[in-house]
Amino acid sequence: MAPLPHPARTPPASRAARPAVAAGRRIRYRIGNRRGLMMNIFADIRVLVIDALNAMTDAGALPRGLDLAAVAVEPPRDPAHGDMATNAAMVLAKPAGMKPRDIAQGLAERLSADPRITSAEVAGPGFLNLRLGTGQWRGVLRAAIAAGPAFGSVPKGHGERINVEFVSANPTGPMHVGHTRGAVFGDALANLLDFAGHEVTREYYVNDGGAQVDVLARSAFERYREAHGLEPQISEGLYPGDYLIPVGEALKARFGDSLLDLPEADWLDRIRDIAIAEMMDMIRADLELVGVRMDVYSSERALYGTGRIEAAIARLDQAGLIYEGVLEPPKGKLPDDWEPREQTLFRSTSYGDDVDRPVRKSDGRWTYFAPDIAYHWEKIDRGFDQLIDIFGADHGGYVKRMQAAVAALSNGRVPLDVKLIQLVRLFKNGEPFKMSKRAGTFVTLRDVVEQAGRDVTRFHMLTRKNDAALDFDFAKVLEQSKDNPVWYVQYANARINSVLARAAEAGVDTSDAALAGADLDLIEHPAELALARRIAEWPRTVDIAARAHEPHRIAFYLYDLASDLHALWNRGNDDQTLRFVQDGDPATTAAKMALVRSVAVVIAAGLGILGVTPAKEMR
RNA sequence: GCACCCGUAGCUCAGCUGGAUAGAGCGCUGCCCUCCGAAGGCAGAGGCCAGGGGUUCGAAUCCCUUCGGGUGCGCCA
């Protein structure tokens, strides 16, 4: 799991620092526990449990002042235990000074009075197992059909304003595989948070302020010379990729031969600006290929000369967090050219970092960190309730200092969660895959998408937790088999589509309006109701995935849902009554169509979050 | 040396912010196609959740520690 976004300690200098961001409390917003907001039936029943506990308190059956935050209502691991279980009695036993079973018994009596609850039994160490009337599950199906792809989503107005910064690749070349995973992850996370009711801004921080864009300019200049028939001097340290050849042509078209004999100082700025613009156009086009569109592009370069970097550092200075000093040499491997030098340092150790970090180099120029501090301060200023940064795993060492800066600049008000994206290992038929089609040394995003397709690429890259390495086999991701989750989910959707068409041919009205009005009491087989329960878990899955910032949970849920659908489908082979289309019985067929339509609705919603297009048929 | 991430079935991985008897796919064993799409389905075998301590009603999950793998460690971004 991701580390806490908050510092372990608050700065001694700043008493204003809010302890409100309680340590360990990563999730501060409350969603899903408002009745009906997400159509999350687990949250609904939790409200019921909380109400019952409060009633018990009023009646003197429980002491006052109990903290009910830990009370949970969850699906039990074993379906035989019922539909839901609550841990309320066990959690409250100690603070209430009572026996768990006594609390559970009292709670059971009150809950039994609710028409939705058909049974409440005390079990094990104090679990309260609940069974709901089958009508509850049928209600879920109706809600799903009525809501359509919005089923499980939270209406706007209750969420937070969240900034998701991702990709932020250097504008020095095309995007490669690693960027692809980060792009897909960030976009899916943004979709997920949006679905969960938050106001999300997708943002790209353009690292156009450092030395590497000067290298880009020099590389482009060589291609410009090449465009004039001269031999390019791609010396060590310049970017060799042939993607700069068209940039050279563009420069020729723009400047003719006027720059050819000028010293670097006379062309560097102009060429750099154009080259960066060209690279960003290329990156935007690459992002389009995987269906990613940013809301905001923020430029590092634009921060220089505005005083904003100075202001950010000054603010830290006022808090006593900036000083001139000399760092200890790093332990272990000592850099060859290490010598003690005085730098301007940020006291990030006050916020749990390992060492203080330089913001200004010994030559007086800003480090990369300084504009990044200013940039994050700007994001805080723009009023976001929460910041999320998505980095490659090789930037893990950067996390603590960034969180320290954000904590200091926001007085601990704005949490920064940093998601690290592990590397992607490419294979083809199990063999490690190397390709250098257009960029010299790496496999580009374009290479991947052209071979695997956008939907397959996106889905597959979301089938692993972000902090676990991902194997991407060009052959396997295109395989049409059960062990390929992409295909398996799409296949489920195609089957539903197929069966809906068959029902329509048989004269059943399969419009959503008609299905929502179908007599769902005709759905009564345990296997069918089990599928309905799975559908009921969708809003809860969204809630949990959004809180954890883990879109891969959506992909796994969809696989489970598809698996249930396929299983039920197959049972129809043995048991005619479980077939979805019941010849000569339009009422039952309609009810079953409502069931499968609900599955399709959830698949559409889930794939929508992942940014994958549902397939109507498999070819 | 320090920090962060990871360690779950033979393999690849989930595990719902601490819940009941730890799950899926592949592989293995045995069944199932005159039948809505069998490019599938059902059942079974397979686990000291890396090891050891701790916290509590309860730990794969939280804390400490050891071991093993990855990443990073001033004036790159």
XYZ file of C-alpha atoms (C1' of nucleotides) in Angstrom:
696
model
C 0.000 0.000 0.000
C 1.066 3.566 -0.481
C 2.848 5.343 2.298
C 1.091 7.890 4.400
C 0.997 11.199 2.658
C 1.479 13.028 5.895
C 4.683 13.714 7.731
C 5.439 11.652 10.752
C 6.117 14.797 12.692
C 4.881 18.322 12.458
C 7.387 21.139 12.286
C 8.278 22.433 15.718
C 8.489 25.946 14.325
C 4.945 26.032 13.102
C 2.435 25.593 15.838
C -0.262 26.364 13.339
C 0.289 23.010 11.751
C -2.972 21.205 12.023
C -2.962 17.957 13.912
C -6.370 17.579 12.283
C -4.827 15.417 9.618
C -4.714 12.606 12.070
C -1.809 10.297 11.613
C -2.798 7.184 9.780
C -6.104 8.614 8.655
C -5.519 8.692 4.985
C -9.123 8.787 3.972
C -10.675 11.968 5.178
C -13.600 12.298 2.883
C -16.744 10.407 3.450
C -18.502 8.816 0.598
C -20.595 5.762 0.429
C -21.940 6.151 3.906
C -24.605 8.541 2.826
C -27.742 6.659 2.277
C -28.440 5.833 -1.307
C -25.802 8.111 -2.693
C -23.948 5.405 -4.529
C -26.733 2.871 -4.482
C -24.308 0.976 -2.306
C -26.467 -1.486 -0.465
C -23.672 -2.283 1.981
C -23.459 1.369 2.929
C -27.240 1.477 3.257
C -27.261 -1.404 5.670
C -24.375 0.109 7.579
C -26.523 3.185 8.138
C -29.203 0.860 9.424
C -26.731 -0.713 11.840
C -25.484 2.673 13.036
C -29.056 3.851 13.578
C -29.782 0.726 15.583
C -26.681 1.249 17.703
C -27.696 4.841 18.389
C -31.157 3.655 19.353
C -29.590 1.187 21.744
C -27.559 3.998 23.255
C -30.691 6.119 23.704
C -32.411 3.187 25.325
C -29.523 2.740 27.729
C -28.471 -0.574 26.252
C -25.094 0.907 25.301
C -23.000 3.574 27.017
C -22.806 7.013 25.459
C -19.835 8.341 23.548
C -18.857 5.217 21.653
C -16.830 5.703 18.493
C -18.676 3.879 15.742
C -16.108 4.543 13.014
C -14.767 1.009 13.073
C -18.182 -0.559 12.604
C -18.173 -2.275 9.224
C -20.721 -4.065 7.104
C -19.127 -6.424 4.632
C -19.947 -9.411 2.523
C -18.811 -12.503 4.408
C -16.133 -14.667 2.929
C -18.393 -17.673 3.110
C -21.785 -17.082 1.475
C -23.245 -19.645 3.867
C -22.850 -17.053 6.584
C -25.411 -14.845 4.957
C -25.474 -11.789 2.773
C -23.658 -9.402 5.044
C -21.886 -9.424 8.326
C -21.171 -6.690 10.827
C -18.366 -6.618 13.345
C -20.152 -4.011 15.493
C -20.428 -6.128 18.608
C -16.764 -7.135 18.623
C -15.514 -3.647 17.930
C -17.669 -2.092 20.650
C -17.352 -4.773 23.305
C -14.239 -3.392 24.914
C -15.052 0.333 24.951
C -18.577 -0.495 26.095
C -17.337 -2.876 28.733
C -19.797 -5.497 27.566
C -19.703 -8.993 26.158
C -19.730 -9.071 22.345
C -22.554 -11.560 22.185
C -24.757 -9.416 24.412
C -24.320 -6.423 22.139
C -24.856 -8.577 19.086
C -28.018 -10.016 20.527
C -29.503 -6.607 21.222
C -28.482 -5.397 17.808
C -29.995 -8.451 16.156
C -33.336 -7.796 17.778
C -33.487 -4.250 16.545
C -32.280 -5.037 13.039
C -34.797 -7.837 12.688
C -37.510 -5.257 12.939
C -36.440 -3.710 9.644
C -38.383 -5.077 6.701
C -35.240 -5.402 4.615
C -33.648 -7.829 7.056
C -34.969 -11.365 7.033
C -32.586 -12.774 9.565
C -29.903 -11.608 11.959
C -27.860 -14.266 13.685
C -25.026 -14.015 16.136
C -22.122 -16.182 15.075
C -18.533 -16.964 15.899
C -16.792 -14.549 18.248
C -19.568 -11.982 17.887
C -20.273 -11.509 14.229
C -23.784 -10.582 13.358
C -24.748 -12.301 10.139
C -27.520 -10.672 8.174
C -29.747 -11.970 5.462
C -31.650 -9.649 3.213
C -34.920 -10.350 1.492
C -34.480 -11.427 -2.107
C -36.404 -8.315 -3.045
C -33.346 -6.289 -2.070
C -31.261 -7.916 -4.779
C -33.980 -7.481 -7.323
C -34.073 -3.835 -6.342
C -30.394 -3.613 -7.143
C -31.047 -4.907 -10.649
C -33.764 -2.339 -11.172
C -31.481 0.409 -9.910
C -28.703 -0.729 -12.227
C -30.913 -0.680 -15.295
C -32.430 2.650 -14.351
C -29.045 4.257 -13.725
C -27.355 2.683 -16.748
C -23.619 3.267 -16.965
C -23.897 5.729 -14.078
C -24.756 2.855 -11.755
C -22.353 2.911 -8.849
C -21.256 6.469 -9.480
C -21.608 9.310 -7.036
C -23.291 12.528 -8.108
C -21.116 15.633 -8.122
C -21.266 18.004 -5.235
C -20.196 15.780 -2.387
C -16.660 14.988 -3.408
C -13.314 16.685 -3.236
C -11.297 18.634 -5.746
C -8.429 16.372 -6.685
C -5.453 17.058 -8.920
C -3.881 14.051 -10.590
C -0.495 14.812 -12.080
C 0.791 12.084 -14.322
C 3.058 11.242 -17.246
C 5.057 14.497 -16.992
C 7.584 12.948 -19.352
C 10.490 15.116 -20.368
C 9.694 16.817 -23.677
C 12.742 15.318 -25.328
C 11.317 12.416 -27.263
C 8.406 10.079 -27.841
C 6.740 8.277 -24.982
C 7.993 4.799 -24.187
C 6.464 1.756 -22.512
C 7.089 2.965 -18.994
C 5.292 6.213 -19.716
C 2.452 4.217 -21.196
C 1.699 2.436 -17.973
C 1.870 5.661 -16.026
C -0.431 7.347 -18.524
C -2.976 4.563 -18.443
C -2.859 4.305 -14.686
C -3.221 8.028 -14.139
C -6.064 8.327 -16.576
C -7.934 5.373 -15.096
C -7.410 6.702 -11.591
C -8.752 10.068 -12.697
C -11.765 8.359 -14.281
C -12.305 6.380 -11.110
C -12.182 9.419 -8.854
C -14.477 11.261 -11.194
C -16.906 8.338 -11.111
C -16.705 8.412 -7.324
C -17.983 11.961 -7.315
C -14.831 14.042 -7.187
C -13.826 17.010 -9.291
C -10.703 15.798 -11.034
C -8.056 17.720 -12.935
C -5.696 15.729 -15.131
C -2.410 17.515 -15.257
C 0.930 17.219 -16.996
C 3.985 19.027 -15.645
C 6.271 19.845 -18.529
C 9.897 19.577 -17.478
C 11.037 22.211 -19.914
C 13.260 24.185 -17.587
C 16.365 22.106 -17.123
C 19.517 21.309 -19.000
C 17.960 18.432 -20.893
C 15.945 20.756 -23.118
C 19.165 22.497 -24.088
C 20.457 19.102 -25.129
C 17.276 18.687 -27.096
C 17.909 22.005 -28.840
C 21.466 21.033 -29.738
C 20.264 17.698 -31.047
C 17.618 19.412 -33.120
C 20.216 21.811 -34.461
C 22.202 18.878 -35.806
C 19.100 17.635 -37.581
C 18.617 21.137 -38.923
C 22.120 20.961 -40.357
C 21.292 17.529 -41.724
C 18.264 18.996 -43.472
C 20.684 21.215 -45.323
C 22.686 18.236 -46.512
C 25.351 18.519 -43.838
C 26.528 15.592 -41.798
C 24.899 15.757 -38.342
C 27.306 15.630 -35.430
C 25.342 13.529 -32.957
C 28.002 13.447 -30.306
C 27.818 11.611 -27.025
C 25.127 13.061 -24.810
C 22.889 14.286 -27.601
C 19.593 12.600 -28.444
C 20.160 10.286 -31.393
C 16.558 9.376 -32.135
C 15.404 9.899 -35.685
C 12.205 11.494 -34.410
C 14.162 14.741 -34.489
C 14.678 14.569 -38.260
C 11.270 16.133 -38.999
C 12.080 18.811 -36.441
C 15.200 19.608 -38.428
C 13.086 19.887 -41.550
C 10.652 22.174 -39.769
C 13.518 24.371 -38.635
C 14.799 24.545 -42.176
C 11.380 25.546 -43.452
C 11.177 28.240 -40.836
C 14.690 29.640 -40.803
C 16.137 28.615 -44.127
C 19.904 28.581 -43.751
C 20.028 31.709 -41.592
C 21.057 29.884 -38.400
C 23.634 27.565 -39.905
C 26.710 29.592 -39.152
C 25.589 31.357 -36.007
C 27.093 30.589 -32.614
C 24.973 28.525 -30.255
C 24.050 31.479 -28.090
C 22.261 33.034 -31.049
C 20.066 30.083 -31.924
C 19.672 28.095 -28.699
C 16.583 29.848 -27.322
C 14.713 29.890 -30.592
C 15.429 26.303 -31.490
C 14.705 25.089 -27.993
C 11.279 26.675 -27.919
C 10.369 25.204 -31.267
C 11.790 21.783 -30.446
C 9.889 21.655 -27.150
C 6.685 22.612 -28.917
C 7.280 19.885 -31.478
C 7.988 17.311 -28.775
C 4.867 18.264 -26.870
C 2.812 17.917 -30.037
C 4.269 14.455 -30.449
C 3.585 13.561 -26.835
C 0.027 14.819 -27.068
C -0.456 12.678 -30.133
C 1.012 9.687 -28.313
C -1.345 10.249 -25.403
C -4.263 10.385 -27.815
C -3.261 6.938 -29.015
C -4.007 5.498 -25.584
C -7.018 7.711 -25.114
C -5.499 10.110 -22.625
C -6.365 13.787 -22.698
C -4.947 16.188 -20.160
C -6.913 19.088 -18.732
C -3.875 21.191 -17.916
C -0.287 21.354 -19.090
C 1.892 23.229 -16.616
C 5.285 24.468 -17.698
C 8.303 24.428 -15.452
C 9.982 27.052 -17.603
C 7.035 29.377 -17.145
C 7.756 29.505 -13.420
C 11.146 31.096 -13.952
C 11.252 34.864 -13.870
C 7.831 35.190 -12.269
C 9.104 35.282 -8.716
C 6.996 32.297 -7.794
C 9.943 30.060 -7.068
C 11.471 32.751 -4.879
C 8.137 33.233 -3.132
C 7.749 29.535 -2.431
C 11.222 29.284 -0.963
C 10.655 32.478 1.012
C 7.545 31.016 2.502
C 9.449 27.959 3.631
C 12.127 30.272 4.941
C 9.569 32.122 7.070
C 8.657 28.812 8.603
C 12.308 28.313 9.509
C 12.732 25.502 7.020
C 15.438 26.991 4.814
C 19.112 27.303 5.701
C 22.555 27.456 4.170
C 24.545 24.348 4.884
C 26.743 21.507 3.781
C 25.316 18.035 3.485
C 27.041 14.956 4.767
C 28.419 12.834 1.948
C 26.085 9.952 1.119
C 26.923 6.727 2.888
C 28.028 3.753 0.904
C 28.987 4.556 -2.669
C 30.590 7.982 -2.658
C 30.190 9.952 -5.889
C 33.543 10.324 -7.652
C 33.511 14.065 -7.638
C 32.101 14.603 -4.192
C 33.368 17.521 -2.214
C 31.664 19.486 0.554
C 29.854 22.554 -0.788
C 27.481 24.978 0.776
C 23.980 24.930 -0.661
C 20.584 26.295 0.209
C 18.741 23.480 1.906
C 15.120 22.675 2.735
C 14.689 21.143 6.162
C 12.601 18.244 4.871
C 13.799 16.122 7.791
C 11.271 18.068 9.883
C 8.645 16.198 7.923
C 10.116 12.732 8.013
C 12.604 12.877 5.162
C 15.975 11.206 5.607
C 18.161 14.186 4.835
C 17.580 17.836 4.078
C 17.360 18.574 0.377
C 19.071 21.244 -1.709
C 16.860 23.782 -3.430
C 19.691 25.934 -4.733
C 22.926 24.660 -6.176
C 26.313 25.862 -5.059
C 26.517 27.912 -8.259
C 23.417 29.843 -7.213
C 20.945 28.279 -9.660
C 17.792 26.485 -8.565
C 17.751 22.722 -8.389
C 14.944 20.839 -10.086
C 13.297 20.574 -6.703
C 12.801 24.328 -6.301
C 10.453 24.918 -9.244
C 8.685 21.697 -8.324
C 8.022 23.114 -4.884
C 6.657 26.270 -6.478
C 4.542 24.178 -8.812
C 3.045 22.167 -5.988
C 2.413 25.329 -4.030
C 0.530 26.634 -7.021
C -1.579 23.486 -7.063
C -2.342 23.995 -3.373
C -3.228 27.603 -4.126
C -5.617 26.563 -6.844
C -7.707 25.075 -4.081
C -7.330 21.339 -4.481
C -8.304 19.267 -1.466
C -5.943 16.527 -2.437
C -2.951 16.093 -4.708
C -1.873 12.902 -6.396
C 1.441 12.527 -8.209
C 2.247 9.544 -10.355
C 5.943 8.805 -10.723
C 8.040 6.046 -12.168
C 9.330 3.732 -9.458
C 12.857 5.014 -10.060
C 11.734 8.335 -8.596
C 10.787 6.776 -5.291
C 13.543 8.686 -3.556
C 11.766 11.905 -4.437
C 8.536 11.137 -2.616
C 9.334 12.157 0.926
C 10.775 15.521 0.053
C 7.791 16.379 -2.127
C 5.375 15.365 0.592
C 7.419 17.372 3.051
C 7.187 20.449 0.849
C 3.444 20.079 0.326
C 2.839 19.523 4.024
C 4.880 22.599 4.892
C 3.262 24.818 2.262
C -0.282 23.781 3.086
C 0.148 23.567 6.843
C -0.700 19.926 6.585
C -4.057 20.692 5.028
C -3.507 19.095 1.632
C -2.455 15.457 1.455
C -0.146 14.404 -1.355
C -0.354 10.774 -2.340
C 2.396 9.604 -4.641
C 1.760 6.492 -6.683
C 4.874 4.790 -7.972
C 4.565 2.874 -11.201
C 6.734 -0.192 -11.499
C 8.360 -1.151 -14.741
C 6.830 -3.058 -17.621
C 8.616 -6.151 -18.890
C 7.916 -6.808 -22.530
C 7.698 -10.287 -23.993
C 6.632 -11.955 -27.164
C 5.656 -15.604 -26.777
C 7.518 -15.730 -23.509
C 10.734 -14.335 -24.975
C 12.016 -10.986 -23.752
C 11.104 -8.430 -26.358
C 13.410 -5.729 -27.609
C 12.512 -3.403 -30.384
C 13.960 -0.181 -31.610
C 11.819 0.663 -34.538
C 11.883 4.389 -34.450
C 13.535 5.705 -31.354
C 16.864 3.994 -31.205
C 16.911 2.246 -27.878
C 13.431 1.831 -26.469
C 10.008 0.512 -27.304
C 7.650 3.405 -27.765
C 4.067 3.815 -26.713
C 3.181 3.898 -30.373
C 4.894 0.541 -30.928
C 2.859 -1.022 -28.138
C -0.474 0.410 -29.195
C 0.054 -0.429 -32.839
C 0.716 -4.049 -31.957
C -1.688 -4.661 -29.116
C -4.402 -2.083 -29.669
C -5.584 0.604 -27.335
C -8.188 -1.340 -25.394
C -5.973 -4.352 -24.806
C -3.052 -2.188 -23.788
C -5.102 -0.191 -21.329
C -6.876 -3.132 -19.748
C -3.804 -5.272 -19.429
C -1.755 -2.504 -17.884
C -4.421 -2.183 -15.205
C -4.445 -5.838 -14.237
C -1.569 -5.392 -11.851
C -1.128 -3.227 -8.798
C 0.792 -0.081 -9.642
C 3.703 -0.962 -7.378
C 4.177 -4.445 -8.822
C 6.141 -5.100 -12.002
C 4.000 -5.947 -15.000
C 4.658 -8.525 -17.692
C 3.304 -7.555 -21.068
C 3.426 -10.321 -23.638
C 2.356 -9.182 -27.086
C 1.165 -12.680 -27.943
C -0.668 -13.416 -24.725
C -2.557 -10.145 -24.451
C -4.123 -10.855 -27.818
C -4.958 -14.455 -26.975
C -8.601 -15.377 -26.932
C -8.800 -17.490 -23.838
C -9.901 -17.509 -20.283
C -6.509 -16.607 -18.876
C -6.634 -13.350 -20.778
C -8.841 -11.107 -18.627
C -9.269 -8.550 -21.376
C -10.790 -11.059 -23.685
C -12.780 -12.791 -20.964
C -14.572 -9.617 -19.924
C -15.220 -8.559 -23.496
C -16.511 -12.035 -24.260
C -19.022 -11.792 -21.429
C -20.294 -8.545 -22.838
C -20.522 -10.035 -26.323
C -22.490 -12.998 -25.012
C -24.935 -10.686 -23.278
C -25.303 -8.693 -26.420
C -25.944 -11.869 -28.333
C -28.535 -13.190 -25.926
C -30.335 -9.852 -25.778
C -30.617 -9.960 -29.557
C -32.012 -13.475 -29.398
C -34.598 -12.467 -26.857
C -35.600 -9.553 -29.023
C -35.994 -11.914 -31.978
C -38.256 -14.004 -29.790
C -40.459 -10.979 -29.302
C -39.309 -9.792 -25.891
C -39.018 -6.047 -25.422
C -35.401 -5.614 -24.322
C -35.449 -1.856 -23.961
C -34.230 -0.657 -20.599
C -37.606 0.837 -19.846
C -39.283 -2.516 -20.404
C -36.647 -4.484 -18.505
C -36.831 -2.179 -15.509
C -40.509 -2.988 -15.334
C -40.092 -6.734 -15.717
C -41.412 -9.032 -13.025
C -38.133 -9.785 -11.299
C -39.760 -12.207 -8.878
C -39.220 -14.686 -11.693
C -35.544 -14.522 -10.860
C -35.335 -16.889 -7.968
C -32.630 -19.462 -8.559
C -29.754 -19.151 -6.066
C -27.238 -18.965 -8.913
C -29.097 -16.050 -10.416
C -29.440 -14.268 -7.115
C -25.712 -14.804 -6.556
C -25.047 -12.908 -9.760
C -27.336 -10.147 -8.525
C -25.303 -9.996 -5.316
C -22.154 -9.592 -7.339
C -23.748 -6.693 -9.136
C -24.681 -5.236 -5.762
C -20.998 -5.241 -4.870
C -20.145 -2.922 -7.763
C -20.825 0.391 -6.001
C -18.875 -0.848 -3.029
C -15.980 -1.852 -5.252
C -15.913 1.607 -6.775
C -15.930 3.177 -3.337
C -13.066 1.054 -2.061
C -10.977 1.382 -5.224
C -11.418 5.152 -5.244
C -10.409 5.526 -1.618
C -7.361 3.367 -2.118
C -6.440 5.072 -5.401
C -6.261 1.619 -6.955
C -7.951 1.265 -10.327
C -6.706 -2.298 -10.716
C -9.454 -3.344 -8.329
C -11.946 -2.437 -11.036
C -10.237 -4.749 -13.494
C -10.259 -7.642 -11.028
C -13.881 -7.064 -10.162
C -14.832 -7.113 -13.835
C -13.037 -10.397 -14.252
C -14.973 -11.890 -11.329
C -18.230 -10.528 -12.680
C -17.519 -11.967 -16.120
C -16.603 -15.255 -14.513
C -19.955 -15.396 -12.698
C -21.801 -14.631 -15.889
C -19.968 -17.339 -17.814
C -20.582 -19.824 -15.014
C -24.301 -19.147 -14.997
C -24.367 -19.329 -18.748
C -22.754 -22.708 -18.645
C -25.191 -24.025 -16.097
C -27.844 -23.437 -18.704
C -26.273 -26.277 -20.614
C -27.218 -28.716 -17.900
C -30.332 -27.051 -16.566
C -32.741 -25.728 -19.163
C -34.442 -23.474 -16.628
C -31.235 -21.504 -16.208
C -30.984 -20.604 -19.856
C -31.499 -16.924 -20.371
C -33.883 -17.184 -23.261
C -36.893 -19.242 -22.227
C -38.796 -20.196 -25.350
C -42.485 -19.584 -24.970
C -42.108 -17.725 -21.681
C -41.592 -14.044 -22.439
C -42.123 -12.931 -18.840
C -39.338 -15.118 -17.472
C -37.125 -14.252 -20.407
C -37.660 -10.558 -19.711
C -36.693 -11.010 -16.076
C -33.534 -12.848 -17.067
C -32.785 -10.174 -19.627
C -32.954 -7.655 -16.810
C -30.347 -9.696 -14.994
C -27.910 -9.914 -17.885
C -28.591 -6.337 -18.878
C -27.510 -5.327 -15.380
C -24.280 -7.201 -15.876
C -23.751 -5.379 -19.162
C -24.418 -2.062 -17.463
C -21.747 -2.743 -14.886
C -19.281 -3.983 -17.481
C -19.847 -0.807 -19.457
C -19.353 1.324 -16.369
C -16.247 -0.568 -15.316
C -14.663 -0.563 -18.736
C -15.517 3.111 -18.954
C -13.412 3.749 -15.880
C -10.568 1.752 -17.357
C -10.978 3.631 -20.620
C -11.793 0.522 -22.604
C -14.539 0.236 -25.206
C -16.982 -2.633 -24.579
C -17.081 -5.126 -27.440
C -20.487 -6.014 -28.815
C -19.175 -9.093 -30.515
C -15.966 -11.098 -30.711
C -14.365 -11.663 -34.058
C 25.362 2.054 5.220
C 20.325 4.455 4.916
C 15.333 5.052 2.787
C 11.181 3.236 -0.084
C 8.640 -0.985 -2.617
C 8.139 -6.220 -2.843
C 8.202 -11.608 -0.659
C 0.969 -15.429 -0.553
C -0.218 -22.760 -4.217
C 4.950 -25.644 -8.741
C 4.335 -20.615 -12.024
C 1.915 -15.484 -12.597
C -0.824 -12.760 -9.169
C -5.604 -11.033 -6.082
C -6.931 -10.566 -1.082
C -12.449 -5.689 0.047
C -7.615 -0.277 5.081
C -7.743 -5.970 11.235
C -12.512 -10.451 10.520
C -14.847 -16.492 10.427
C -12.175 -22.563 6.958
C -6.529 -17.436 2.669
C -8.670 -16.948 -3.361
C -8.177 -16.713 -9.114
C -5.656 -18.035 -13.711
C -1.904 -21.283 -15.710
C 0.014 -26.253 -14.867
C -1.646 -31.224 -12.717
C -5.943 -35.221 -11.887
C -11.064 -36.632 -13.108
C -15.618 -35.470 -15.400
C -18.960 -32.407 -19.088
C -20.435 -30.636 -26.055
C -27.625 -33.645 -30.555
C -28.125 -27.672 -25.578
C -28.889 -19.293 -25.600
C -21.456 -18.392 -28.574
C -17.640 -25.363 -25.450
C -12.314 -19.588 -28.247
C -15.821 -22.832 -22.381
C -17.791 -25.246 -17.613
C -17.733 -28.461 -13.056
C -14.983 -31.105 -9.338
C -10.241 -32.381 -6.914
C -5.163 -32.238 -5.249
C -1.776 -28.352 -4.034
C -0.253 -23.087 1.526
C 4.027 -22.592 8.382
C 0.895 -16.074 3.679
C 9.843 -15.646 3.600
C 11.570 -16.582 9.256
C 11.058 -14.784 14.357
C 8.917 -11.563 18.078
C 4.923 -8.039 19.437
C -0.044 -5.224 19.547
C -5.775 -7.649 20.678
C -11.425 -10.726 21.096
C -9.040 -11.737 16.060
C -3.058 -10.495 11.917
C -1.406 -12.320 5.066
C -3.022 -7.203 6.575
C -0.561 -2.916 11.902
C 4.554 -2.430 14.839
C 9.754 -4.307 15.659
C 13.509 -7.530 13.800
C 16.250 -11.074 10.540
C 16.764 -12.995 5.648
C 16.004 -12.561 0.309
C 14.780 -9.436 -4.407
C 14.026 -4.462 -6.738
C 14.673 0.975 -6.760
C 16.984 5.287 -5.101
C 20.735 8.030 -2.188
C 24.392 16.589 -3.042
C 25.267 20.747 -7.252
C 20.196 15.244 -13.203
C 15.249 15.878 -14.232
